C-alpha cells in the first residue's frame, strides 16, 4: 500500500487507501488485511512497477470486499443507520460525487430529495451540488464541517457580489472591460455556465477577493471576517518572538521565540520554516516533532549534514532512536523514531522509507527542491504526499528563494499549499510576470510591486520567518568593498579575454534576427555564462597577490577571518599561502568537522578558506567576526548564507562584517551591482522589504552592463523573453487563425 503514490488511486479508492495508510502497522491484521487485498486487486500493474508481485500475496479464505466500515475514514457516526453497502464520496469542480451501490435504496431516496441532484452515469454516481453538505453529513459520508463548510446563504439569489457555495467563494460583477481584466488577474476558475457568470475561488483567497469587492463596491454575503481574522492572526504568529507555549520532551528548555515557532507549526502542520540562519531552525523543527508526537519521522538533508542532525537529535531528544540511511541499494530500513537520509539517495530509497509509514517529514535546506524535474524533488514530493493530514511536513531554509519567486512554486506544492495561491498558472502570471512561450512557461521574472503581498499571504498560511535583528537585537551585517590592484601579467591576460568576449558580443548582435528560436537563445545564454565565469576566474587570479597580502593584515588585526572563493584553484592557493584550515567540496565529513574544530578552538588558526558552493550551509564558524569574499557569488542568498556562518548565534550574539575584495575595472564591479539588484526581489519576497527603485537582474543583464561600460551599447544577447508568437485560436470548424498581426500574448 505504501509503495504506491497517493495519486495512483482512483477518486473512488483514494479515501480507502488514505484510511489504510493512516493505520498503525499493528492494526494490519484480520479483516483489515482482507480489505487491503480487495482494494489492491485493481492495481497489480502499478505494484509490479514498484517491485511487488501481487499474485504472490495469499488471498483471504473468505474475501470481504471493500467493507470500509472497518477503516478510520474520519467521519462521525451518521444520524441514520448506515447499511453495510459502502458509500464513497469524491469531489469535482461542480460539486460532490457520491458513489452509491444499486442496492442502497435508502440512500438513493435520501439523495433524490436534494434539489439539482442528478445521476451522472449508470454505475450509481450522483452529482450533489455545493451547499448540500448537511444531507451528506446525515448519510455519514462527510464529516460535520460546521464553521468550515457552513455557508452564509444570501437573502436573495445575488447577481453581483461575493458569496460562499460549499468550500468555494463565488465572485460575480457587472460587465466592464477594465473590471473584467482586473478580475482575470485574480485567477480562479471562470464559470460561464452558471447564472450569473462568475469566478470561483478557494476559501483561502478570502483576503484578495474581499479587497477586490471593497475596491469596487460589490456586496459581500460570505463570512469573510472570520477567515480574514484567522489569516491576520497567523501572520502575526509567524513573526512572534515570544510565546506562552511550553515545549515538552526536550533535554533543555527552548527559547521563547522558538516556542512561538512550535505553536505556529502545530497550527499550520505543513510549513516553510525560514528563520534567519543562526536562530535554531533545527531545534524548532525537533521541538515541533516532539510536541506533535509525529513519529516515525523522516529527515532529508545534505549528505555532509547527516551527522550534524544526528548530533542535534541526540542532544535535544536523547530518548529518541535515530537511523542514518547509507547507500543507494534497496534494503530494509530498521524503523526508528527518526530516520535521516540525504538528497543524493532519497530517490532510490523512497519505497524503503514509505514502508516505515512516516507521520512527519522534515526537509533541511529545502531550496534544493526548487526544480520539479529533479529526482530528489520528486522523491520528496512522494514522501510529503504519504504523510497523513494529522502529521507534519516542515521545509527548513533560511533562503527558500535564491533568485526569484518562481523558486517557491515547488516548495509550496510539496507542503500542499500551491492551490491556496491560485495554482501554478496564476502564481506564474501574477507574481513572476510569466507567460507561455514556444517551449513552455517562462517564469524567471518578478513583479516587485506584488512581492510584499505574496510575502504577507505566505505568512498567513505556511511561512515562519524571524530575523536576528528582531530576536537578538543585533544590527544587520555590515558590508564593505575593498578595491584591489591587478598584477601586470594578470591584467594583460584579463584584457585579452575581455577583448574576445566583446568581439563575441558584436558578432552575436550582428547575427541577431537570423535565427531567433528559443533553443538558440538558450545556447547563447549558456555560452555567455561560460565566458563570464572565465572572466571571473581571470580577475580572481590577477588580484590574488594583493588579496593574500590584505588577508594577512586583516587576520593580524582582528584575530580570525573566514574566506570564501568560488574556483577550486583559487581556494587551494589561498589555503596554501595563508596556511589556513579549509572546507572544500570533495572533503569527507570527518575532515570538515576537524577543520571546523581547529578554526573554532585553536588561537593559532586565524584563517579558514571555504568553498562558496559547498560550505555556505550548516557550518558554524562564529569564532570570526569577519567574512571575506575573494570571488563574488551569483545570488544574494549565497552571500547571505556565507555571512551567516559568522553572524552571532543565540549562545554568542555578535554582528559581522562582510568584505568584498573587488578587482578594479573588471567583471567584479558588474557582479556586485547585479547581486544587489537581485537582492531587492529576494528581500521583498522573504522579508517583505520594498525597494521601489530596484530592478531585477540576470546573466544577460550582467553581460549587458559590462559591455555598456566599455562602449558596446548593443543588446549583447537576444532577450529570452522577446516577442511572443500569439497562440492559435480554434475556429468552430476546426481550422486555426492567428491573433491580429503585431499583437503579443503575455
Coordinates of C-alpha atoms in Angstrom, one line a residue, residues 94-476:
X94 CA -19.2 21.3 -9.9
X95 CA -19.8 19.6 -6.5
X96 CA -19.6 16.3 -4.7
X97 CA -19.6 13.0 -6.4
X98 CA -21.4 10.4 -4.3
X99 CA -20.9 6.7 -5.3
X100 CA -23.9 4.6 -4.2
X101 CA -24.5 0.9 -4.8
X102 CA -27.7 -0.1 -6.6
X103 CA -28.9 -2.0 -3.5
X104 CA -28.6 1.1 -1.3
X105 CA -32.2 2.2 -1.8
X106 CA -32.5 4.3 1.4
X107 CA -29.5 6.5 0.4
X108 CA -30.8 6.9 -3.2
X109 CA -34.2 8.1 -1.9
X110 CA -32.5 10.4 0.5
X111 CA -30.3 11.9 -2.3
X112 CA -33.3 12.3 -4.7
X113 CA -34.8 14.8 -2.3
X114 CA -31.9 17.3 -2.8
X115 CA -32.5 20.0 -5.4
X116 CA -30.4 19.9 -8.6
X117 CA -29.0 16.4 -7.8
X118 CA -28.6 14.1 -10.7
X119 CA -27.3 10.7 -11.6
X120 CA -24.3 11.1 -13.9
X121 CA -23.8 7.5 -15.1
X122 CA -25.2 4.0 -14.9
X123 CA -22.8 2.9 -12.1
X124 CA -24.5 4.8 -9.3
X125 CA -22.5 8.0 -9.3
X126 CA -24.6 11.1 -8.3
X127 CA -23.6 14.7 -8.6
X128 CA -24.6 16.6 -5.4
X129 CA -24.3 20.4 -5.7
X130 CA -22.3 22.6 -3.3
X131 CA -24.5 23.6 -0.4
X132 CA -26.0 20.2 0.3
X133 CA -23.4 19.3 2.9
X134 CA -26.0 18.7 5.6
X135 CA -27.6 15.9 3.6
X136 CA -24.2 14.2 3.1
X137 CA -23.4 14.5 6.8
X138 CA -26.7 12.7 7.6
X139 CA -25.6 9.9 5.2
X140 CA -22.3 9.6 7.1
X141 CA -20.1 10.3 4.1
X142 CA -19.0 13.8 5.1
X143 CA -17.6 15.0 8.4
X144 CA -19.7 17.6 10.3
X145 CA -17.9 20.7 9.0
X146 CA -19.8 23.3 10.9
X147 CA -17.7 26.5 10.9
X148 CA -15.8 25.4 7.9
X149 CA -18.2 24.5 5.1
X150 CA -21.3 26.0 6.6
X151 CA -22.3 28.7 4.0
X152 CA -23.9 32.0 4.6
X153 CA -27.0 31.9 2.5
X154 CA -27.6 35.3 0.9
X155 CA -31.1 36.8 1.5
X156 CA -31.9 36.6 -2.2
X157 CA -30.1 35.0 -5.2
X158 CA -27.5 37.6 -5.9
X159 CA -26.5 38.8 -9.4
X160 CA -23.3 40.6 -8.3
X161 CA -21.1 40.4 -5.2
X162 CA -19.2 37.7 -3.3
X163 CA -20.9 34.7 -1.6
X164 CA -20.0 31.3 -0.5
X165 CA -21.0 27.9 -2.0
X166 CA -19.7 25.0 -0.1
X167 CA -15.9 25.4 0.2
X168 CA -15.7 27.9 -2.6
X169 CA -16.0 31.7 -2.9
X170 CA -18.1 33.0 -5.8
X171 CA -17.3 36.4 -7.4
X172 CA -19.8 37.9 -9.8
X173 CA -19.5 41.5 -11.1
X174 CA -21.1 43.8 -13.6
X175 CA -19.6 43.8 -17.1
X176 CA -16.9 46.4 -17.6
X177 CA -13.8 45.8 -19.7
X178 CA -11.4 47.2 -17.0
X179 CA -13.2 45.2 -14.3
X180 CA -13.0 42.0 -16.3
X181 CA -9.2 42.5 -16.9
X182 CA -8.7 43.1 -13.1
X183 CA -10.8 40.0 -12.2
X184 CA -8.7 37.9 -14.7
X185 CA -5.6 38.9 -12.7
X186 CA -7.1 37.2 -9.7
X187 CA -7.1 33.9 -11.4
X188 CA -9.7 31.4 -10.1
X189 CA -11.9 29.2 -12.3
X190 CA -14.3 31.0 -14.7
X191 CA -17.8 29.5 -14.7
X192 CA -19.6 30.7 -17.8
X193 CA -22.4 28.2 -17.4
X194 CA -23.8 29.4 -14.1
X195 CA -26.3 32.2 -13.7
X196 CA -24.9 34.7 -13.2
X197 CA -21.5 34.1 -14.8
X198 CA -18.8 34.1 -12.1
X199 CA -15.4 33.2 -10.9
X200 CA -14.8 30.6 -8.3
X201 CA -12.0 30.6 -5.7
X202 CA -11.0 28.5 -2.7
X203 CA -11.8 30.0 0.7
X204 CA -8.1 30.6 1.3
X205 CA -8.3 33.5 -1.2
X206 CA -10.7 35.4 1.0
X207 CA -8.4 38.3 1.7
X208 CA -7.8 39.1 -2.0
X209 CA -11.4 38.6 -3.0
X210 CA -12.7 40.7 -0.1
X211 CA -10.2 43.5 -1.1
X212 CA -11.4 43.4 -4.7
X213 CA -15.1 43.6 -3.6
X214 CA -14.3 46.6 -1.3
X215 CA -12.4 48.5 -4.1
X216 CA -15.4 48.1 -6.5
X217 CA -18.2 48.5 -4.0
X218 CA -19.5 44.9 -4.5
X219 CA -21.7 43.4 -1.8
X220 CA -20.2 40.6 0.3
X221 CA -22.6 37.9 1.6
X222 CA -19.9 35.4 2.7
X223 CA -18.5 35.4 6.3
X224 CA -15.1 36.7 5.2
X225 CA -14.3 38.4 8.5
X226 CA -13.6 35.1 10.3
X227 CA -11.3 33.9 7.5
X228 CA -9.5 37.2 7.4
X229 CA -9.2 37.4 11.1
X230 CA -7.7 34.0 11.3
X231 CA -5.3 34.9 8.5
X232 CA -4.2 38.1 10.2
X233 CA -3.7 36.2 13.5
X234 CA -1.5 33.6 11.8
X235 CA 0.6 36.3 10.1
X236 CA 1.3 37.9 13.5
X237 CA 2.1 34.5 14.9
X238 CA 4.7 33.9 12.1
X239 CA 6.6 37.0 13.4
X240 CA 6.2 36.3 17.1
X241 CA 9.4 36.3 19.2
X242 CA 7.7 35.3 22.5
X243 CA 5.0 32.8 23.5
X244 CA 3.4 31.2 26.5
X245 CA 3.6 27.9 24.7
X246 CA 5.6 25.3 26.7
X247 CA 7.8 22.9 24.8
X248 CA 7.9 19.5 26.4
X249 CA 10.1 16.4 26.0
X250 CA 13.4 18.4 25.2
X251 CA 16.6 17.8 27.2
X252 CA 16.7 21.6 27.8
X253 CA 14.2 24.3 27.5
X254 CA 13.9 26.1 24.2
X255 CA 14.0 29.9 23.7
X256 CA 10.7 31.7 23.9
X257 CA 10.8 32.7 20.2
X258 CA 11.4 29.0 19.3
X259 CA 8.4 28.0 21.4
X260 CA 6.3 30.6 19.4
X261 CA 7.6 28.9 16.2
X262 CA 6.5 25.5 17.5
X263 CA 3.0 26.8 18.2
X264 CA 2.7 28.2 14.7
X265 CA 4.0 24.9 13.1
X266 CA 1.4 22.9 15.1
X267 CA -1.4 25.1 13.8
X268 CA -0.3 25.1 10.2
X269 CA 1.0 21.5 10.1
X270 CA 2.6 22.0 6.7
X271 CA 5.1 24.9 7.0
X272 CA 8.2 26.6 5.5
X273 CA 10.4 27.3 8.5
X274 CA 12.5 30.2 7.1
X275 CA 14.1 31.9 10.2
X276 CA 17.4 33.6 9.5
X277 CA 20.5 31.3 9.8
X278 CA 21.6 31.0 13.4
X279 CA 18.2 31.1 15.0
X280 CA 18.0 27.4 15.7
X281 CA 15.6 26.2 13.0
X282 CA 16.8 22.6 13.7
X283 CA 15.7 22.8 17.3
X284 CA 12.4 24.4 16.3
X285 CA 11.7 21.5 14.0
X286 CA 12.6 18.9 16.6
X287 CA 10.5 20.6 19.3
X288 CA 7.6 20.6 16.9
X289 CA 8.1 16.9 16.2
X290 CA 8.1 16.1 19.9
X291 CA 5.1 18.3 20.7
X292 CA 3.1 16.6 17.9
X293 CA 4.4 13.1 18.7
X294 CA 4.6 12.7 15.0
X295 CA 6.7 9.5 14.9
X296 CA 8.2 7.8 13.0
X297 CA 9.7 10.8 11.1
X298 CA 12.0 11.2 8.1
X299 CA 14.7 13.9 7.9
X300 CA 16.1 14.7 4.4
X301 CA 19.3 16.8 4.3
X302 CA 22.6 17.2 2.6
X303 CA 25.0 14.3 2.9
X304 CA 27.5 16.2 4.9
X305 CA 24.9 17.3 7.4
X306 CA 23.6 13.9 8.4
X307 CA 25.9 13.6 11.4
X308 CA 25.1 17.2 12.4
X309 CA 21.4 16.2 12.5
X310 CA 22.1 13.0 14.4
X311 CA 24.1 15.0 17.0
X312 CA 21.4 17.6 17.4
X313 CA 18.7 14.9 17.9
X314 CA 20.9 13.1 20.5
X315 CA 21.5 16.5 22.2
X316 CA 17.8 17.6 22.4
X317 CA 15.9 14.3 22.2
X318 CA 18.2 11.7 23.8
X319 CA 15.3 9.3 24.3
X320 CA 14.6 9.0 20.6
X321 CA 16.2 6.4 18.4
X322 CA 17.9 7.5 15.2
X323 CA 18.8 5.7 11.9
X324 CA 21.1 7.1 9.2
X325 CA 20.4 5.7 5.8
X326 CA 23.6 5.0 3.9
X327 CA 23.9 3.8 0.3
X328 CA 21.5 3.6 -2.7
X329 CA 20.9 -0.2 -2.6
X330 CA 17.3 -1.0 -1.7
X331 CA 17.4 -2.7 1.7
X332 CA 15.0 -2.8 4.6
X333 CA 15.4 0.2 6.8
X334 CA 15.1 -0.5 10.5
X335 CA 12.1 1.6 11.7
X336 CA 13.2 4.0 14.4
X337 CA 11.7 7.2 15.7
X338 CA 13.7 9.4 13.3
X339 CA 15.3 8.3 10.0
X340 CA 17.9 10.5 8.3
X341 CA 18.5 10.3 4.6
X342 CA 20.5 12.6 2.3
X343 CA 19.4 14.2 -1.0
X344 CA 21.7 12.0 -3.0
X345 CA 20.0 8.7 -2.3
X346 CA 16.4 9.7 -1.3
X347 CA 15.1 8.9 -4.7
X348 CA 16.5 5.4 -4.6
X349 CA 15.3 4.7 -1.1
X350 CA 11.8 6.3 -1.3
X351 CA 9.9 2.9 -1.3
X352 CA 12.0 1.7 1.7
X353 CA 11.2 4.9 3.6
X354 CA 7.5 4.6 2.8
X355 CA 7.5 1.2 4.3
X356 CA 8.3 2.8 7.7
X357 CA 4.9 4.6 7.5
X358 CA 6.3 8.1 8.4
X359 CA 4.0 10.6 10.1
X360 CA 6.3 13.5 9.7
X361 CA 8.8 14.8 7.1
X362 CA 11.5 17.4 7.7
X363 CA 13.5 18.7 4.7
X364 CA 16.6 20.7 5.6
X365 CA 18.0 23.2 3.1
X366 CA 14.7 22.9 1.2
X367 CA 15.8 25.3 -1.5
X368 CA 17.4 22.3 -3.1
X369 CA 13.9 21.2 -4.0
X370 CA 13.1 24.1 -6.3
X371 CA 13.5 22.1 -9.5
X372 CA 10.4 20.0 -10.1
X373 CA 12.2 17.8 -12.6
X374 CA 15.0 16.7 -10.2
X375 CA 14.8 13.2 -8.9
X376 CA 15.3 14.3 -5.3
X377 CA 12.4 16.8 -5.6
X378 CA 10.1 14.2 -6.9
X379 CA 11.1 11.8 -4.2
X380 CA 10.5 14.4 -1.5
X381 CA 7.1 15.1 -3.1
X382 CA 6.2 11.4 -2.8
X383 CA 7.2 11.4 0.8
X384 CA 5.2 14.5 1.6
X385 CA 2.1 13.1 -0.2
X386 CA 2.3 10.0 2.0
X387 CA 2.2 12.0 5.3
X388 CA -1.3 11.9 6.8
X389 CA -3.1 15.1 7.3
X390 CA -2.6 14.9 11.0
X391 CA 1.2 14.6 10.5
X392 CA 3.9 17.3 9.9
X393 CA 5.7 18.5 6.8
X394 CA 8.4 21.1 7.6
X395 CA 10.6 22.6 4.9
X396 CA 13.6 24.3 6.5
X397 CA 15.6 27.0 4.7
X398 CA 16.8 30.5 5.7
X399 CA 17.0 31.3 1.9
X400 CA 14.0 29.5 0.5
X401 CA 14.1 31.8 -2.6
X402 CA 17.6 32.3 -4.0
X403 CA 16.8 34.5 -7.0
X404 CA 13.1 34.8 -7.9
X405 CA 9.6 34.0 -6.8
X406 CA 9.2 31.0 -9.2
X407 CA 11.6 29.1 -6.9
X408 CA 8.7 29.0 -4.4
X409 CA 6.4 27.0 -6.6
X410 CA 7.7 23.6 -5.9
X411 CA 8.2 24.1 -2.1
X412 CA 4.6 25.3 -2.0
X413 CA 3.4 22.2 -3.9
X414 CA 5.4 19.9 -1.5
X415 CA 3.6 21.4 1.5
X416 CA 0.3 21.2 -0.4
X417 CA -0.3 25.0 -0.5
X418 CA 0.1 26.0 -4.1
X419 CA -3.7 25.9 -4.8
X420 CA -4.2 28.4 -2.0
X421 CA -2.2 30.8 -4.1
X422 CA -4.3 30.3 -7.2
X423 CA -2.5 27.4 -8.6
X424 CA 0.6 27.2 -10.9
X425 CA -0.7 29.4 -13.8
X426 CA -2.0 32.2 -11.6
X427 CA 1.2 32.2 -9.5
X428 CA 3.4 32.5 -12.6
X429 CA 1.4 35.2 -14.3
X430 CA 0.6 37.3 -11.2
X431 CA 3.9 37.1 -9.2
X432 CA 6.5 36.2 -11.8
X433 CA 5.3 38.3 -14.8
X434 CA 5.4 35.0 -16.6
X435 CA 3.8 33.9 -19.8
X436 CA 3.5 30.8 -22.0
X437 CA 6.3 30.8 -24.6
X438 CA 7.0 28.5 -27.5
X439 CA 8.7 25.9 -25.3
X440 CA 6.6 26.1 -22.1
X441 CA 6.2 28.6 -19.3
X442 CA 8.7 31.5 -18.9
X443 CA 8.8 32.3 -15.2
X444 CA 12.2 33.8 -14.5
X445 CA 10.9 37.3 -13.8
X446 CA 9.4 39.0 -10.7
X447 CA 6.6 41.6 -10.2
X448 CA 8.3 43.7 -7.5
X449 CA 5.1 45.5 -6.7
X450 CA 3.3 42.3 -5.8
X451 CA 6.0 40.5 -3.8
X452 CA 5.2 42.2 -0.5
X453 CA 1.6 40.9 -1.0
X454 CA 3.0 37.4 -1.6
X455 CA 5.1 37.7 1.5
X456 CA 2.1 38.5 3.6
X457 CA 0.0 35.7 2.1
X458 CA 2.8 33.3 2.8
X459 CA 2.8 34.3 6.5
X460 CA -0.9 33.9 6.7
X461 CA -0.7 30.3 5.6
X462 CA 2.6 28.5 6.0
X463 CA 5.7 30.7 6.4
X464 CA 7.6 31.1 9.7
X465 CA 10.2 33.9 9.5
X466 CA 12.0 35.8 12.2
X467 CA 15.2 37.9 11.8
X468 CA 18.2 38.1 14.1
X469 CA 17.8 41.8 14.4
X470 CA 14.4 41.2 15.9
X471 CA 15.3 38.3 18.2
X472 CA 18.8 39.2 19.4
X473 CA 18.6 42.9 18.9
X474 CA 21.7 42.9 16.7
X475 CA 22.4 45.3 13.9
X476 CA 22.4 43.8 10.4

